[in-house]
Every structure is written in C-alpha cells, then in structure tokens.
Amino acid sequence: MAVRQNLLARHPGLKIEGDNFPATPLRKLISSLVFYAKMALILILVTGTKFFEVTGVAIPEWYAGVQENKLMTIVGLFFMGNMVESSMLSSGAFEITVNGSQVWSKIETGYLPSLEHLVSLIEDKLGGGRAEFTPDLETLASGDF
C-alpha cells in the first residue's frame, strides 16, 4: 500500500492493478493429480474395508491403524493435499510492468526489490525523475504494502 499511495500521489490517475501469474501446465497437472489422489484416498478411508473387499485386494496391516484414527487421517490428508496443491499453483512471481515494458521480475532475479528501488525503477519509466521516496514506517512495520 505504501508504494501504491506514493505512486498515486506523484502520478494522479495512474492505473495500478494486481493479478496472479499463471502456473506452468506441468504444475497445474501435478496439482490436479494430487487433488484426485487425495479424494480417492479419502473415499477409501470413508468406505472402510469395502474398497478392499470389492477389489479383491488383501487389507494391508497398516490400514487397521489408519482406520482407528480415521478422522485424523482424513483431516491430515485434506490439509496436506491442499498445501501441496496450493504450492504447485503458486509461481512466486512478482512481475512489474510499466506501459507494457517490464521493470522487475522476481522470476528472473530471484528476489524482491526494496521499496525504494522499486519506486525508483517505476519513476524512471514514467519519466518522473528521481524524487525522494519517503516510506510510511507504520505501514512497513505492519507488512501491509
């Protein structure tokens, strides 16, 4: 928010918008596979030993322990599956473009710019010169930027 407020104060009418950077097709596929595996395992747990009886597969020894803690196992599968799915869809991208020209890419550099550096890069692209950036220390401390 501090960067946005600072830029809007210097350039009224500036359009600032955020968007999610799309994941690669492979990461989307892995996320989908994890989802279906998670749902299949939860279905097997909910049906108890019926799955093994219908498929003719011998009930594994470890399955008895899982059945004793069925609810905890289902909750664990659900949350761990969601965590893996989310991490597959997250690109970690922080891409900044000004008037169609890329100013910063976390994917290329591997790190985030400081607020001062980011504002300086944007100012250079907008032709605003190198006016001093004055960060709002309360906003920086709260992490709401």
JSON list of C-alpha atoms in Angstrom, two decimals:
[
{"chain": "A", "resi": 1, "resn": "MET", "atom": "CA", "xyz": [0.00, 0.00, 0.00]},
{"chain": "A", "resi": 2, "resn": "ALA", "atom": "CA", "xyz": [2.87, 2.40, 0.70]},
{"chain": "A", "resi": 3, "resn": "VAL", "atom": "CA", "xyz": [4.21, 2.04, -2.84]},
{"chain": "A", "resi": 4, "resn": "ARG", "atom": "CA", "xyz": [0.74, 2.44, -4.32]},
{"chain": "A", "resi": 5, "resn": "GLN", "atom": "CA", "xyz": [-0.02, 5.58, -2.26]},
{"chain": "A", "resi": 6, "resn": "ASN", "atom": "CA", "xyz": [3.35, 7.11, -3.05]},
{"chain": "A", "resi": 7, "resn": "LEU", "atom": "CA", "xyz": [3.00, 6.50, -6.79]},
{"chain": "A", "resi": 8, "resn": "LEU", "atom": "CA", "xyz": [-0.60, 7.74, -6.89]},
{"chain": "A", "resi": 9, "resn": "ALA", "atom": "CA", "xyz": [0.44, 10.92, -5.09]},
{"chain": "A", "resi": 10, "resn": "ARG", "atom": "CA", "xyz": [3.14, 11.57, -7.72]},
{"chain": "A", "resi": 11, "resn": "HIS", "atom": "CA", "xyz": [1.09, 10.43, -10.72]},
{"chain": "A", "resi": 12, "resn": "PRO", "atom": "CA", "xyz": [-2.65, 11.05, -10.22]},
{"chain": "A", "resi": 13, "resn": "GLY", "atom": "CA", "xyz": [-4.78, 8.84, -12.43]},
{"chain": "A", "resi": 14, "resn": "LEU", "atom": "CA", "xyz": [-2.12, 6.12, -12.60]},
{"chain": "A", "resi": 15, "resn": "LYS", "atom": "CA", "xyz": [-3.74, 2.70, -13.05]},
{"chain": "A", "resi": 16, "resn": "ILE", "atom": "CA", "xyz": [-2.31, 0.11, -10.65]},
{"chain": "A", "resi": 17, "resn": "GLU", "atom": "CA", "xyz": [-3.63, -3.43, -10.77]},
{"chain": "A", "resi": 18, "resn": "GLY", "atom": "CA", "xyz": [-2.51, -6.80, -9.48]},
{"chain": "A", "resi": 19, "resn": "ASP", "atom": "CA", "xyz": [-3.03, -10.24, -10.91]},
{"chain": "A", "resi": 20, "resn": "ASN", "atom": "CA", "xyz": [-1.94, -13.81, -10.32]},
{"chain": "A", "resi": 21, "resn": "PHE", "atom": "CA", "xyz": [0.85, -15.10, -12.50]},
{"chain": "A", "resi": 22, "resn": "PRO", "atom": "CA", "xyz": [-0.30, -18.36, -14.11]},
{"chain": "A", "resi": 23, "resn": "ALA", "atom": "CA", "xyz": [1.35, -21.63, -13.13]},
{"chain": "A", "resi": 24, "resn": "THR", "atom": "CA", "xyz": [3.04, -23.77, -15.77]},
{"chain": "A", "resi": 25, "resn": "PRO", "atom": "CA", "xyz": [0.95, -26.54, -17.37]},
{"chain": "A", "resi": 26, "resn": "LEU", "atom": "CA", "xyz": [3.08, -29.19, -15.62]},
{"chain": "A", "resi": 27, "resn": "ARG", "atom": "CA", "xyz": [2.46, -27.64, -12.21]},
{"chain": "A", "resi": 28, "resn": "LYS", "atom": "CA", "xyz": [-1.28, -27.44, -12.97]},
{"chain": "A", "resi": 29, "resn": "LEU", "atom": "CA", "xyz": [-1.26, -31.13, -13.93]},
{"chain": "A", "resi": 30, "resn": "ILE", "atom": "CA", "xyz": [0.57, -32.13, -10.75]},
{"chain": "A", "resi": 31, "resn": "SER", "atom": "CA", "xyz": [-1.89, -30.09, -8.69]},
{"chain": "A", "resi": 32, "resn": "SER", "atom": "CA", "xyz": [-4.82, -31.85, -10.36]},
{"chain": "A", "resi": 33, "resn": "LEU", "atom": "CA", "xyz": [-3.26, -35.28, -9.81]},
{"chain": "A", "resi": 34, "resn": "VAL", "atom": "CA", "xyz": [-2.69, -34.51, -6.13]},
{"chain": "A", "resi": 35, "resn": "PHE", "atom": "CA", "xyz": [-6.34, -33.42, -5.83]},
{"chain": "A", "resi": 36, "resn": "TYR", "atom": "CA", "xyz": [-7.67, -36.66, -7.37]},
{"chain": "A", "resi": 37, "resn": "ALA", "atom": "CA", "xyz": [-5.28, -38.81, -5.32]},
{"chain": "A", "resi": 38, "resn": "LYS", "atom": "CA", "xyz": [-6.36, -37.01, -2.15]},
{"chain": "A", "resi": 39, "resn": "MET", "atom": "CA", "xyz": [-10.05, -37.51, -2.94]},
{"chain": "A", "resi": 40, "resn": "ALA", "atom": "CA", "xyz": [-9.50, -41.20, -3.81]},
{"chain": "A", "resi": 41, "resn": "LEU", "atom": "CA", "xyz": [-7.67, -41.83, -0.53]},
{"chain": "A", "resi": 42, "resn": "ILE", "atom": "CA", "xyz": [-10.37, -40.05, 1.46]},
{"chain": "A", "resi": 43, "resn": "LEU", "atom": "CA", "xyz": [-13.04, -42.12, -0.32]},
{"chain": "A", "resi": 44, "resn": "ILE", "atom": "CA", "xyz": [-11.14, -45.33, 0.52]},
{"chain": "A", "resi": 45, "resn": "LEU", "atom": "CA", "xyz": [-10.91, -44.26, 4.16]},
{"chain": "A", "resi": 46, "resn": "VAL", "atom": "CA", "xyz": [-14.60, -43.39, 4.37]},
{"chain": "A", "resi": 47, "resn": "THR", "atom": "CA", "xyz": [-15.72, -46.70, 2.88]},
{"chain": "A", "resi": 48, "resn": "GLY", "atom": "CA", "xyz": [-13.63, -48.67, 5.35]},
{"chain": "A", "resi": 49, "resn": "THR", "atom": "CA", "xyz": [-12.69, -52.19, 4.22]},
{"chain": "A", "resi": 50, "resn": "LYS", "atom": "CA", "xyz": [-15.35, -52.25, 1.47]},
{"chain": "A", "resi": 51, "resn": "PHE", "atom": "CA", "xyz": [-12.86, -50.96, -1.11]},
{"chain": "A", "resi": 52, "resn": "PHE", "atom": "CA", "xyz": [-10.50, -53.88, -0.45]},
{"chain": "A", "resi": 53, "resn": "GLU", "atom": "CA", "xyz": [-13.34, -56.42, -0.43]},
{"chain": "A", "resi": 54, "resn": "VAL", "atom": "CA", "xyz": [-14.76, -55.16, -3.76]},
{"chain": "A", "resi": 55, "resn": "THR", "atom": "CA", "xyz": [-11.37, -55.01, -5.49]},
{"chain": "A", "resi": 56, "resn": "GLY", "atom": "CA", "xyz": [-10.22, -58.33, -4.03]},
{"chain": "A", "resi": 57, "resn": "VAL", "atom": "CA", "xyz": [-7.06, -56.82, -2.58]},
{"chain": "A", "resi": 58, "resn": "ALA", "atom": "CA", "xyz": [-5.84, -58.05, 0.80]},
{"chain": "A", "resi": 59, "resn": "ILE", "atom": "CA", "xyz": [-6.25, -55.47, 3.56]},
{"chain": "A", "resi": 60, "resn": "PRO", "atom": "CA", "xyz": [-2.78, -54.08, 4.40]},
{"chain": "A", "resi": 61, "resn": "GLU", "atom": "CA", "xyz": [-1.62, -54.34, 8.02]},
{"chain": "A", "resi": 62, "resn": "TRP", "atom": "CA", "xyz": [-1.12, -50.57, 8.35]},
{"chain": "A", "resi": 63, "resn": "TYR", "atom": "CA", "xyz": [-4.74, -49.95, 7.34]},
{"chain": "A", "resi": 64, "resn": "ALA", "atom": "CA", "xyz": [-6.02, -51.06, 10.76]},
{"chain": "A", "resi": 65, "resn": "GLY", "atom": "CA", "xyz": [-4.11, -48.22, 12.43]},
{"chain": "A", "resi": 66, "resn": "VAL", "atom": "CA", "xyz": [-5.41, -45.75, 9.87]},
{"chain": "A", "resi": 67, "resn": "GLN", "atom": "CA", "xyz": [-9.00, -46.93, 10.48]},
{"chain": "A", "resi": 68, "resn": "GLU", "atom": "CA", "xyz": [-8.57, -46.41, 14.24]},
{"chain": "A", "resi": 69, "resn": "ASN", "atom": "CA", "xyz": [-7.63, -42.80, 13.56]},
{"chain": "A", "resi": 70, "resn": "LYS", "atom": "CA", "xyz": [-9.87, -42.31, 10.53]},
{"chain": "A", "resi": 71, "resn": "LEU", "atom": "CA", "xyz": [-10.96, -38.72, 11.23]},
{"chain": "A", "resi": 72, "resn": "MET", "atom": "CA", "xyz": [-7.45, -37.52, 11.98]},
{"chain": "A", "resi": 73, "resn": "THR", "atom": "CA", "xyz": [-6.11, -39.23, 8.86]},
{"chain": "A", "resi": 74, "resn": "ILE", "atom": "CA", "xyz": [-8.81, -37.68, 6.67]},
{"chain": "A", "resi": 75, "resn": "VAL", "atom": "CA", "xyz": [-8.20, -34.21, 8.09]},
{"chain": "A", "resi": 76, "resn": "GLY", "atom": "CA", "xyz": [-4.44, -34.65, 7.64]},
{"chain": "A", "resi": 77, "resn": "LEU", "atom": "CA", "xyz": [-4.87, -35.83, 4.04]},
{"chain": "A", "resi": 78, "resn": "PHE", "atom": "CA", "xyz": [-7.19, -32.94, 3.29]},
{"chain": "A", "resi": 79, "resn": "PHE", "atom": "CA", "xyz": [-4.90, -30.23, 4.65]},
{"chain": "A", "resi": 80, "resn": "MET", "atom": "CA", "xyz": [-1.65, -31.73, 3.38]},
{"chain": "A", "resi": 81, "resn": "GLY", "atom": "CA", "xyz": [-3.20, -32.26, -0.05]},
{"chain": "A", "resi": 82, "resn": "ASN", "atom": "CA", "xyz": [-4.43, -28.66, -0.14]},
{"chain": "A", "resi": 83, "resn": "MET", "atom": "CA", "xyz": [-0.99, -27.43, 0.87]},
{"chain": "A", "resi": 84, "resn": "VAL", "atom": "CA", "xyz": [0.70, -29.37, -1.95]},
{"chain": "A", "resi": 85, "resn": "GLU", "atom": "CA", "xyz": [-1.96, -28.26, -4.47]},
{"chain": "A", "resi": 86, "resn": "SER", "atom": "CA", "xyz": [-1.51, -24.61, -3.49]},
{"chain": "A", "resi": 87, "resn": "SER", "atom": "CA", "xyz": [2.26, -24.77, -3.65]},
{"chain": "A", "resi": 88, "resn": "MET", "atom": "CA", "xyz": [2.06, -26.26, -7.15]},
{"chain": "A", "resi": 89, "resn": "LEU", "atom": "CA", "xyz": [-0.15, -23.39, -8.34]},
{"chain": "A", "resi": 90, "resn": "SER", "atom": "CA", "xyz": [1.94, -20.68, -6.73]},
{"chain": "A", "resi": 91, "resn": "SER", "atom": "CA", "xyz": [4.59, -19.30, -9.05]},
{"chain": "A", "resi": 92, "resn": "GLY", "atom": "CA", "xyz": [6.17, -16.91, -6.55]},
{"chain": "A", "resi": 93, "resn": "ALA", "atom": "CA", "xyz": [6.14, -14.31, -9.29]},
{"chain": "A", "resi": 94, "resn": "PHE", "atom": "CA", "xyz": [6.39, -10.59, -8.63]},
{"chain": "A", "resi": 95, "resn": "GLU", "atom": "CA", "xyz": [6.42, -9.02, -12.07]},
{"chain": "A", "resi": 96, "resn": "ILE", "atom": "CA", "xyz": [6.17, -5.25, -12.59]},
{"chain": "A", "resi": 97, "resn": "THR", "atom": "CA", "xyz": [5.45, -3.71, -15.97]},
{"chain": "A", "resi": 98, "resn": "VAL", "atom": "CA", "xyz": [5.01, -0.04, -16.79]},
{"chain": "A", "resi": 99, "resn": "ASN", "atom": "CA", "xyz": [3.34, 0.88, -20.08]},
{"chain": "A", "resi": 100, "resn": "GLY", "atom": "CA", "xyz": [3.93, -2.65, -21.35]},
{"chain": "A", "resi": 101, "resn": "SER", "atom": "CA", "xyz": [7.65, -2.62, -20.53]},
{"chain": "A", "resi": 102, "resn": "GLN", "atom": "CA", "xyz": [8.95, -4.95, -17.82]},
{"chain": "A", "resi": 103, "resn": "VAL", "atom": "CA", "xyz": [10.55, -3.12, -14.90]},
{"chain": "A", "resi": 104, "resn": "TRP", "atom": "CA", "xyz": [11.13, -6.00, -12.47]},
{"chain": "A", "resi": 105, "resn": "SER", "atom": "CA", "xyz": [10.90, -9.78, -12.49]},
{"chain": "A", "resi": 106, "resn": "LYS", "atom": "CA", "xyz": [11.31, -11.87, -9.36]},
{"chain": "A", "resi": 107, "resn": "ILE", "atom": "CA", "xyz": [11.37, -14.95, -11.57]},
{"chain": "A", "resi": 108, "resn": "GLU", "atom": "CA", "xyz": [14.49, -13.64, -13.36]},
{"chain": "A", "resi": 109, "resn": "THR", "atom": "CA", "xyz": [16.26, -12.06, -10.38]},
{"chain": "A", "resi": 110, "resn": "GLY", "atom": "CA", "xyz": [15.18, -14.48, -7.65]},
{"chain": "A", "resi": 111, "resn": "TYR", "atom": "CA", "xyz": [14.42, -11.78, -5.09]},
{"chain": "A", "resi": 112, "resn": "LEU", "atom": "CA", "xyz": [12.10, -8.86, -4.35]},
{"chain": "A", "resi": 113, "resn": "PRO", "atom": "CA", "xyz": [13.34, -5.29, -4.78]},
{"chain": "A", "resi": 114, "resn": "SER", "atom": "CA", "xyz": [13.38, -2.88, -1.87]},
{"chain": "A", "resi": 115, "resn": "LEU", "atom": "CA", "xyz": [10.54, -0.37, -1.84]},
{"chain": "A", "resi": 116, "resn": "GLU", "atom": "CA", "xyz": [12.92, 2.47, -2.63]},
{"chain": "A", "resi": 117, "resn": "HIS", "atom": "CA", "xyz": [14.43, 0.62, -5.58]},
{"chain": "A", "resi": 118, "resn": "LEU", "atom": "CA", "xyz": [11.02, -0.36, -6.95]},
{"chain": "A", "resi": 119, "resn": "VAL", "atom": "CA", "xyz": [9.67, 3.19, -6.77]},
{"chain": "A", "resi": 120, "resn": "SER", "atom": "CA", "xyz": [12.88, 4.46, -8.38]},
{"chain": "A", "resi": 121, "resn": "LEU", "atom": "CA", "xyz": [12.54, 1.98, -11.29]},
{"chain": "A", "resi": 122, "resn": "ILE", "atom": "CA", "xyz": [8.89, 2.91, -11.83]},
{"chain": "A", "resi": 123, "resn": "GLU", "atom": "CA", "xyz": [9.65, 6.64, -11.61]},
{"chain": "A", "resi": 124, "resn": "ASP", "atom": "CA", "xyz": [12.37, 6.24, -14.24]},
{"chain": "A", "resi": 125, "resn": "LYS", "atom": "CA", "xyz": [9.93, 4.50, -16.61]},
{"chain": "A", "resi": 126, "resn": "LEU", "atom": "CA", "xyz": [7.22, 7.11, -16.02]},
{"chain": "A", "resi": 127, "resn": "GLY", "atom": "CA", "xyz": [9.67, 9.95, -16.52]},
{"chain": "A", "resi": 128, "resn": "GLY", "atom": "CA", "xyz": [9.12, 11.32, -13.05]},
{"chain": "A", "resi": 129, "resn": "GLY", "atom": "CA", "xyz": [12.78, 11.74, -12.26]},
{"chain": "A", "resi": 130, "resn": "ARG", "atom": "CA", "xyz": [14.36, 10.58, -9.06]},
{"chain": "A", "resi": 131, "resn": "ALA", "atom": "CA", "xyz": [12.22, 12.27, -6.44]},
{"chain": "A", "resi": 132, "resn": "GLU", "atom": "CA", "xyz": [12.96, 11.16, -2.90]},
{"chain": "A", "resi": 133, "resn": "PHE", "atom": "CA", "xyz": [10.87, 8.25, -1.70]},
{"chain": "A", "resi": 134, "resn": "THR", "atom": "CA", "xyz": [9.54, 8.64, 1.82]},
{"chain": "A", "resi": 135, "resn": "PRO", "atom": "CA", "xyz": [8.30, 5.33, 3.20]},
{"chain": "A", "resi": 136, "resn": "ASP", "atom": "CA", "xyz": [5.49, 5.20, 5.73]},
{"chain": "A", "resi": 137, "resn": "LEU", "atom": "CA", "xyz": [7.28, 3.40, 8.57]},
{"chain": "A", "resi": 138, "resn": "GLU", "atom": "CA", "xyz": [4.00, 2.29, 10.24]},
{"chain": "A", "resi": 139, "resn": "THR", "atom": "CA", "xyz": [2.87, 0.62, 7.03]},
{"chain": "A", "resi": 140, "resn": "LEU", "atom": "CA", "xyz": [6.26, -1.02, 6.55]},
{"chain": "A", "resi": 141, "resn": "ALA", "atom": "CA", "xyz": [6.23, -2.33, 10.13]},
{"chain": "A", "resi": 142, "resn": "SER", "atom": "CA", "xyz": [2.75, -3.81, 9.68]},
{"chain": "A", "resi": 143, "resn": "GLY", "atom": "CA", "xyz": [3.79, -5.53, 6.45]},
{"chain": "A", "resi": 144, "resn": "ASP", "atom": "CA", "xyz": [0.70, -4.13, 4.65]},
{"chain": "A", "resi": 145, "resn": "PHE", "atom": "CA", "xyz": [2.32, -2.93, 1.45]}
]
